XYZ file of C-alpha atoms in Angstrom:
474
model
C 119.509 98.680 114.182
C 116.835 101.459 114.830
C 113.130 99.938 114.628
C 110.482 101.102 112.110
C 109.220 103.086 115.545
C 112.202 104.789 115.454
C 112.720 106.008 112.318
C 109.390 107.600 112.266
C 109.492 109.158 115.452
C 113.083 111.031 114.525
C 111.605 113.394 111.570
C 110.648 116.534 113.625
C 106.839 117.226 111.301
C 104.379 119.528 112.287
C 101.868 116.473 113.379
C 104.544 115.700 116.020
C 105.130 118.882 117.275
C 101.069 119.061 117.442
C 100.613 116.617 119.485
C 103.833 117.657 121.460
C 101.470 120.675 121.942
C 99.420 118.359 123.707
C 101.696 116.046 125.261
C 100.223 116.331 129.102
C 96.308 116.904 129.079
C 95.032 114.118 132.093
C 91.258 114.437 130.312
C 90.206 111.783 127.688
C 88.480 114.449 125.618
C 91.527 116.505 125.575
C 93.878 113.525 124.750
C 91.353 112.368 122.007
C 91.679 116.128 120.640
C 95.218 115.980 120.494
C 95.362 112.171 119.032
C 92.891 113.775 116.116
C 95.419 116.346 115.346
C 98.458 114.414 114.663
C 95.971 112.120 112.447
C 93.986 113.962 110.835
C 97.038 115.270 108.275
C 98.245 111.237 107.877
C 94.966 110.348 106.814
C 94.280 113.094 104.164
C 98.193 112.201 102.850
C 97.249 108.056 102.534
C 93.624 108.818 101.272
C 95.162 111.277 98.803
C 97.922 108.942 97.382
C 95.273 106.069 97.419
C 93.205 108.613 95.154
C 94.913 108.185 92.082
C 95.086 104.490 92.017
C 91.012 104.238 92.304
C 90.594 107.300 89.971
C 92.631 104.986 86.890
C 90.209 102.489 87.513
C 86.947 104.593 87.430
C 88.249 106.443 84.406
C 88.561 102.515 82.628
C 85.365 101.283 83.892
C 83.817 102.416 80.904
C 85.586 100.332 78.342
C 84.298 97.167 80.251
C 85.215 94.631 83.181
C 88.067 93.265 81.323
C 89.681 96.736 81.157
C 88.914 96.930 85.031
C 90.228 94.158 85.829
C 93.576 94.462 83.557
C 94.373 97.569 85.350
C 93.580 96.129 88.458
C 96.153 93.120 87.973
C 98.738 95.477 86.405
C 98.636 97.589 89.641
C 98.911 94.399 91.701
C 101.820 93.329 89.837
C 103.454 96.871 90.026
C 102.977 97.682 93.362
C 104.987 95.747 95.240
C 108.021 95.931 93.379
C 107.608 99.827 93.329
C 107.105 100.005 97.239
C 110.070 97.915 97.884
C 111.949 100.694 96.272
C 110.000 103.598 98.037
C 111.011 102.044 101.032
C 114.556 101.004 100.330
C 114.447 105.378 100.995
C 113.175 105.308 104.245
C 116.583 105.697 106.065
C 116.374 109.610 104.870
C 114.050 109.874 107.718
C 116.506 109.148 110.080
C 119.662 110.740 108.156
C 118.109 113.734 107.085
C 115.961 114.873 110.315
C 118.622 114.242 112.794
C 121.236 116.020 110.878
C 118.888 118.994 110.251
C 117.868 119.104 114.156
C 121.988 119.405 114.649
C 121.926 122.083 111.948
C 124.266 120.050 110.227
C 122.774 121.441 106.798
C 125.342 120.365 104.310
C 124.790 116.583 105.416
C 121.024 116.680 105.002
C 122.106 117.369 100.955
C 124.306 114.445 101.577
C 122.041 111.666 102.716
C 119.486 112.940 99.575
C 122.626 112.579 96.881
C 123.115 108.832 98.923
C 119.635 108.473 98.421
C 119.232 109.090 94.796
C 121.916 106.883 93.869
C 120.022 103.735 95.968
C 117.119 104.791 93.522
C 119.107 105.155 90.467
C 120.904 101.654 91.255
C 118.060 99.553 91.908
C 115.779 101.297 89.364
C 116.362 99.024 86.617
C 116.230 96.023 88.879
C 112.844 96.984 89.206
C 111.707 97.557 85.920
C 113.238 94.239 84.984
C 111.728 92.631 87.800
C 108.254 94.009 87.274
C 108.436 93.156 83.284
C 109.274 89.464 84.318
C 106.381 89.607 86.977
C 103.832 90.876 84.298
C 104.839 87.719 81.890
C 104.345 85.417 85.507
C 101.066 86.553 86.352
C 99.468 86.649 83.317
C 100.268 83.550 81.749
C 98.050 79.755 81.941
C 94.743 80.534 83.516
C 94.464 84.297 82.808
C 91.641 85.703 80.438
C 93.640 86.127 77.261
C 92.523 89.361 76.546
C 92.879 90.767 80.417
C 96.748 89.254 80.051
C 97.335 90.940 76.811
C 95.520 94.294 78.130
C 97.938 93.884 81.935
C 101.017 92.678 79.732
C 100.458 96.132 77.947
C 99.388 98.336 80.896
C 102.707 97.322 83.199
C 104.948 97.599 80.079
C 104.610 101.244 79.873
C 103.528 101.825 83.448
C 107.408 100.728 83.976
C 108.501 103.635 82.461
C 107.040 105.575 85.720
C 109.602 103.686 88.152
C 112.534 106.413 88.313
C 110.367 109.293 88.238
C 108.765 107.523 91.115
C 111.973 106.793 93.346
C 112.965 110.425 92.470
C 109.900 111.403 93.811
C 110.182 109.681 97.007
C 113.847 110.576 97.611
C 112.943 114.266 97.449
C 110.115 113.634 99.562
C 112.043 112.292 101.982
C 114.237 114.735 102.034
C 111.549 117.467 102.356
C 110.246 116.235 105.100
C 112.989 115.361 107.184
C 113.886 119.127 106.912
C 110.517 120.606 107.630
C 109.305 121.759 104.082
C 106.360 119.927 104.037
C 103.973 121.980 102.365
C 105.462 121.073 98.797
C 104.719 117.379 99.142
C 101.170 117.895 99.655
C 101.059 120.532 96.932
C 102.517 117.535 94.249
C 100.340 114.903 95.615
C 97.256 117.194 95.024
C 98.192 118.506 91.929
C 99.022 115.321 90.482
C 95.403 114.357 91.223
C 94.678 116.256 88.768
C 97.212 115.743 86.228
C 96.312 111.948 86.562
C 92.545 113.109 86.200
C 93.362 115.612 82.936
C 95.810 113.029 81.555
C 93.185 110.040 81.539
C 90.600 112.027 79.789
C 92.677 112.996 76.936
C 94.917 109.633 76.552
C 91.872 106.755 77.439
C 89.204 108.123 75.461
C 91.329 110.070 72.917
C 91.050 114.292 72.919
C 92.266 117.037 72.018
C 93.697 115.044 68.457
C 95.219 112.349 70.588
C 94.087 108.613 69.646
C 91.894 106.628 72.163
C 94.162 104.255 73.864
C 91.902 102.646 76.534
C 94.062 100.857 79.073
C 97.533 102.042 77.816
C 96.401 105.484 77.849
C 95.801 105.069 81.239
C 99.491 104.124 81.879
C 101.080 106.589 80.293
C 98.927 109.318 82.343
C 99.986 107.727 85.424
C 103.640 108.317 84.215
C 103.222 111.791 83.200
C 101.969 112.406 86.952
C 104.896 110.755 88.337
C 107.038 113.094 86.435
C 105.424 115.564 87.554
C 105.462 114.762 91.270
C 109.337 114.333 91.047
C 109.095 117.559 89.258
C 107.613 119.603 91.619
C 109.866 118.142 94.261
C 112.864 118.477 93.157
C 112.288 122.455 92.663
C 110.891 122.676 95.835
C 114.689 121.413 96.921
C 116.321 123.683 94.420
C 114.251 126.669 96.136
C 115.188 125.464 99.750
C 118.716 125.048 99.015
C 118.935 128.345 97.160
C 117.284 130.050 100.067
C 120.199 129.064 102.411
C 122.939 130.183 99.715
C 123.909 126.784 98.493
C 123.239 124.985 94.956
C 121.403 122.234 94.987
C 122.926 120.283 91.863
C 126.664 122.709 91.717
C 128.098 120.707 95.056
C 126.214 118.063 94.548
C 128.141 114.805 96.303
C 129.715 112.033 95.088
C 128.968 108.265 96.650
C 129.843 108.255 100.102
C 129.837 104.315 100.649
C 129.700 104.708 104.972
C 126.100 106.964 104.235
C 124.545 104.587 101.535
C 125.054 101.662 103.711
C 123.736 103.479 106.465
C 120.441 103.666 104.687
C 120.276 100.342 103.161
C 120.945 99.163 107.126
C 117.743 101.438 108.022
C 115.840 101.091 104.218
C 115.845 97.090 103.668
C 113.865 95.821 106.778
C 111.108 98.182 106.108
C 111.036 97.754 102.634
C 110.893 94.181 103.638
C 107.783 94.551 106.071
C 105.568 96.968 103.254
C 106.001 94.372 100.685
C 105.245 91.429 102.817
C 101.667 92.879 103.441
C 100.897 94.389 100.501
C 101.605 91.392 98.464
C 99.496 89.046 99.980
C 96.609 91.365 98.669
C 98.585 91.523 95.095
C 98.064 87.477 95.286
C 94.823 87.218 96.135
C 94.339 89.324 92.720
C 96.694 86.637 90.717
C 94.194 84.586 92.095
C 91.484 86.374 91.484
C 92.490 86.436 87.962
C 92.295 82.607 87.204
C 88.478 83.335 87.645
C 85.730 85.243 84.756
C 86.897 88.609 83.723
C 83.215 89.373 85.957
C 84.802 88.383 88.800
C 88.211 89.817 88.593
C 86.494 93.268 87.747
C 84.176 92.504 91.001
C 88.010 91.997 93.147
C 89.479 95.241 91.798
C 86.394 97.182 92.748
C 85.916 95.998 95.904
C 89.568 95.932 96.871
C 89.565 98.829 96.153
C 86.689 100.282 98.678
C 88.779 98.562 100.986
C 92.032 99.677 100.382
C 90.436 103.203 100.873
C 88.752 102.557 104.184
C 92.068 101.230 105.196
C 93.778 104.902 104.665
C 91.995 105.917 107.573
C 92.747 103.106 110.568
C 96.492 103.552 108.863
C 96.962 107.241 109.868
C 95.462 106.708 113.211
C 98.169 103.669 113.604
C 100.763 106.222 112.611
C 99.294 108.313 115.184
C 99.343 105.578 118.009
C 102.719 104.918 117.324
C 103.897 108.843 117.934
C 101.359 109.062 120.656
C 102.411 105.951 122.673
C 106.278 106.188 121.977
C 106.306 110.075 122.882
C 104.223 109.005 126.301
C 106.610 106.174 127.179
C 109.471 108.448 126.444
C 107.984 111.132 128.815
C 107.729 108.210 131.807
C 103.809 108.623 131.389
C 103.417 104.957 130.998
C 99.466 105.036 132.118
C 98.854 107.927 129.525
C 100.568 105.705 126.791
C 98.016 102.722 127.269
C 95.557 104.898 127.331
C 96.586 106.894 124.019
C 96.840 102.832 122.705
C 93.327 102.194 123.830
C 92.033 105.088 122.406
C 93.505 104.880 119.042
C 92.731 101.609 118.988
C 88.636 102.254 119.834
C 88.651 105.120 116.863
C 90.479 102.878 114.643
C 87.377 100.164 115.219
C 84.862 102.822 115.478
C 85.423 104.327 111.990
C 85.776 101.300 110.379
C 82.399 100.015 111.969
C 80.599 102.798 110.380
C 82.263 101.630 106.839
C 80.651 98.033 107.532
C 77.220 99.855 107.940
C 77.887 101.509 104.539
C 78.872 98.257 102.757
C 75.893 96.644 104.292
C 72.826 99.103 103.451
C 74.206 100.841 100.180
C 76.738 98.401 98.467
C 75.024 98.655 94.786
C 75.486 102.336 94.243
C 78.977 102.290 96.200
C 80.119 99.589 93.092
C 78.195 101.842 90.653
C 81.114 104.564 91.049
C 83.247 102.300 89.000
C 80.742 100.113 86.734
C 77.227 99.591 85.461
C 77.438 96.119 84.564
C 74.681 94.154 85.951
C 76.753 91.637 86.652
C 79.564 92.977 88.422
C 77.150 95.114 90.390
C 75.247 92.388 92.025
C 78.566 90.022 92.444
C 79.752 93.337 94.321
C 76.961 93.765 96.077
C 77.185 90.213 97.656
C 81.343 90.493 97.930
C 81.251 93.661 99.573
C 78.819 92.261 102.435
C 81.806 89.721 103.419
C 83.974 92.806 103.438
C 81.844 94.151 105.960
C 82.821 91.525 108.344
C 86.302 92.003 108.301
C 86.042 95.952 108.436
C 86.641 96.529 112.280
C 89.433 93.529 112.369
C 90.849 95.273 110.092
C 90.768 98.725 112.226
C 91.639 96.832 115.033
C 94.948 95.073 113.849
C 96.176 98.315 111.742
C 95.673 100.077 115.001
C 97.617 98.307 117.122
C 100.288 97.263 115.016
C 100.942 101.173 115.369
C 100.419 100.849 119.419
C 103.040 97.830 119.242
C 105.274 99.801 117.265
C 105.697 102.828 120.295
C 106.785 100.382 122.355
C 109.640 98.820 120.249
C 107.789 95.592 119.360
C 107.636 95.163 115.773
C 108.485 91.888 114.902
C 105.113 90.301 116.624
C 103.299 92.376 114.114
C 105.232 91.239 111.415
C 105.426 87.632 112.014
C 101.669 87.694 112.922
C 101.005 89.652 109.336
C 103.056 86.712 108.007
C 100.866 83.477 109.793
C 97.776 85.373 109.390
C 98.047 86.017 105.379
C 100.760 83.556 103.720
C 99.912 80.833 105.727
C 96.208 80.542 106.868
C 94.479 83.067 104.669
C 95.380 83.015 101.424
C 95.718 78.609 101.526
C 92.500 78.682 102.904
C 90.949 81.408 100.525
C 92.561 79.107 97.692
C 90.852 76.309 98.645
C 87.764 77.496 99.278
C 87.789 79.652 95.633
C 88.691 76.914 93.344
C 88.627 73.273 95.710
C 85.223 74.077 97.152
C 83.961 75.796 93.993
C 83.038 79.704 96.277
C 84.530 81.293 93.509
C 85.692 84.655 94.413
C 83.438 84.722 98.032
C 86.007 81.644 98.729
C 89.001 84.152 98.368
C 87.365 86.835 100.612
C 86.300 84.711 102.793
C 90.177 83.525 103.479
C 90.775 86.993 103.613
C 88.481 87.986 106.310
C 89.381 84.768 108.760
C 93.145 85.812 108.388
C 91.969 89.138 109.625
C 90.107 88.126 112.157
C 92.913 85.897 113.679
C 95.431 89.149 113.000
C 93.305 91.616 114.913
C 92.974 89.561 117.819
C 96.464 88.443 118.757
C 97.640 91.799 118.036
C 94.844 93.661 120.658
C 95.843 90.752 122.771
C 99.358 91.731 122.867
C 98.782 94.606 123.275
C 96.435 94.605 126.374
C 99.172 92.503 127.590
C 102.340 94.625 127.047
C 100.602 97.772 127.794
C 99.345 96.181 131.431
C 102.791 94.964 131.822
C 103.950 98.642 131.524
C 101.492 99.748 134.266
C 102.518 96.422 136.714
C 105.963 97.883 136.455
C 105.270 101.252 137.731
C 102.695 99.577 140.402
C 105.986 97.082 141.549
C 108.209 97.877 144.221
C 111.675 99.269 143.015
């Protein structure tokens, strides 16, 4: 079964061929150059996506911290259902690209018909799953009125899962045959739909009634629509341009294909969810606490989520950059292109610890004015701080790891370091030892810690392997 590694590194996008460009400079400044092209794009894409989430929750922080933090669970509780099913899609990378690098055209169209029916089939699994989830997490211990205002927000957020799927199916497909200016178009676009949509449905304009959280929700669905929209022309336009309709021949289930891309869809599914959803517990937990302090979580979670996008493209980017070195025989070029990556993955994310050291108060003021959420931020966001190059470190070379072929060290690690040190430990600390929500960060950041080293660790180790092997006699 192709690795994670793999998959990515078959779709043929313009970062690759960027950096393919670039694929023999000896100079550090040169390879550093290069490593900033192929990154640069991935960052803007996960920043940009990330956008929307943090933009919901600005728009709500008016109407109070219970609002906050009611969108803040729903999301939790959402996402990572709704990922699961994103990534169930991922095998289009791999269908799509190398059929459209064979010019096999008609089998590209194919793999996305294959790939719409996985969405449509597990869509209402989803919805079903996430309306069950919403009753779970918000039941004994939950602020009544943040369960009733979650209970509400996921209810119609659900609504938003096919358009969603859709969306990702066609994106996909899109990329996997070059057209990759449309997806950045939708995800841009939809910025601003999201943006439009919460002014008129929150705060009620243009004659519609002020719905506060809900309206929220239902402007995150309209975007979604629109995304799959957008996409889905984009498709009908490509498919036009080479004389064939897009929906006229479209195929029927072709059982070989679909499980083809369950084969290459369910193990990274598997690996997205098991991440994100240790931060989508720490929120359940969070939400046992005042409706102050699960406010505090979203907000701050939500600065970090955002410094995250950045280390995450750059892991992308060490992943391409060492697996297209070890596939040229470079093998001393592909520790270094680990190294590096690995130094501007910690470097950024030092310069974010300096930011949530000297100006946390007006960083938390983008979402809230409460007093009291401001100054729990404040002292939240210093403990953040600590974890902030960890967490470049590990995100880094998880990517490094993944262009060798090793992926399940990363994943077994993510699973010690989160499920069973961090968030027992954050637990305890929260409601045993009476830390409150600094207990739950505080698991957080140890679990991090421990992460980022054994990864760099195995890394430094398999990369000097690598260079031992060239150095040993044949």
């Amino acid at each position: 079964m192709p690795s994670e590694n793999e998959i990515q590194a078959a779709v043929p996008s313009p970062e690759i061929q960027v950096f393919e460009q670039h694929a023999h400079p000896s100079r550090i400044g040169e390879e550093l150059r290069a490593l900033l092209a192929l990154a640069i794009p991935v960052v803007l894409s996960e920043l940009g996506w990330m956008t929307m989430t943090i933009v919901d929750l600005i728009m709500v922080g008016r109407l109070g911290p219970a609002s906050i933090g009611a969108v803040g669970l729903g999301n939790a509780i959402y996402y990572a259902p709704s990922l699961f099913g994103m990534g169930l899609l991922l095998g289009l990378d791999t269908l799509v690209s190398q059929s459209w690098g064979a010019g096999r055209f008609d089998d590209c169209h194919r793999s996305l018909a294959q790939g719409i029916y996985i969405a449509a089939a597990f869509t209402p699994l989803l919805m079903v799953a996430m309306l069950f989830a919403a009753r779970l997490f918000t039941g004994h211990g939950v602020d009544p009125t943040v369960a009733t205002l979650s209970r509400s927000y996921v209810g119609l957020l659900n609504w938003g899962t096919s358009p969603l799927l859709v969306y990702g199916g066609f994106r996909r497909y899109l990329q996997g045959v070059g057209r990759v200016r449309p997806v950045s178009f939708a995800l841009i676009s939809a910025n601003l739909v999201n943006l439009a949509g919460n002014w008129i449905f929150i705060y009620g304009h243009f004659g519609m009634p002020a719905l506060g959280v809900r309206g929220s929700a239902i402007s995150t669905v309209f975007s979604r629509i629109y995304m799959a929209a957008v996409l889905v022309y984009a498709a009908w336009i490509h498919e036009s341009d080479r004389g064939h309709a897009l929906f006229r021949h479209w195929p029927g289930p072709d059982w070989t294909r679909l499980r083809a891309l369950l084969r290459l869809g369910l193990p990274a599914a598997s690996q997205v969810v098991l991440e994100v959803a240790a931060f989508g517990a720490a929120t359940v937990m969070a939400s046992h606490l005042t409706p102050i302090a699960l406010a505090t979580h979203e907000i701050v979670l939500s600065c970090a989520a955002y410094t995250y996008m950045v280390p995450l493209g750059i892991s992308a980017a060490a992943a391409v950059a060492v697996g297209h070195a070890i596939g040229a025989g470079n093998r001393a070029r592909a520790r270094r292109a680990g190294l590096l990556s690995i130094a501007l993955g910690a470097g950024f994310m030092a310069l974010m610890a300096v930011l949530f050291l000297v100006i946390p108060q007006p960083i938390v003021q983008i979402w809230t004015r409460d007093a009291h959420v401001v100054a729990l931020g404040a002292h939240i966001l210093a403990i953040v701080a600590g974890f902030q190059i960890f967490d470049g470190i590990q995100t880094v070379s998880t990517g490094a790891l993944r262009g060798l072929g090793e992926t399940r060290f990363p994943m077994l690690m993510n699973f010690v370091g989160y499920w069973v040190l961090g968030l027992p430990l954050g637990g305890l600390l929260c409601f045993e030892a009476k830390w409150g929500l600094s207990g739950l960060w505080t698991g957080l950041t140890l679990s991090l810690i421990v992460i980022a080293v054994w990864l760099c660790l195995r890394w430094l180790r398999d990369s000097r392997a690598l260079l031992a092997a060239v150095d040993a006699p044949a």
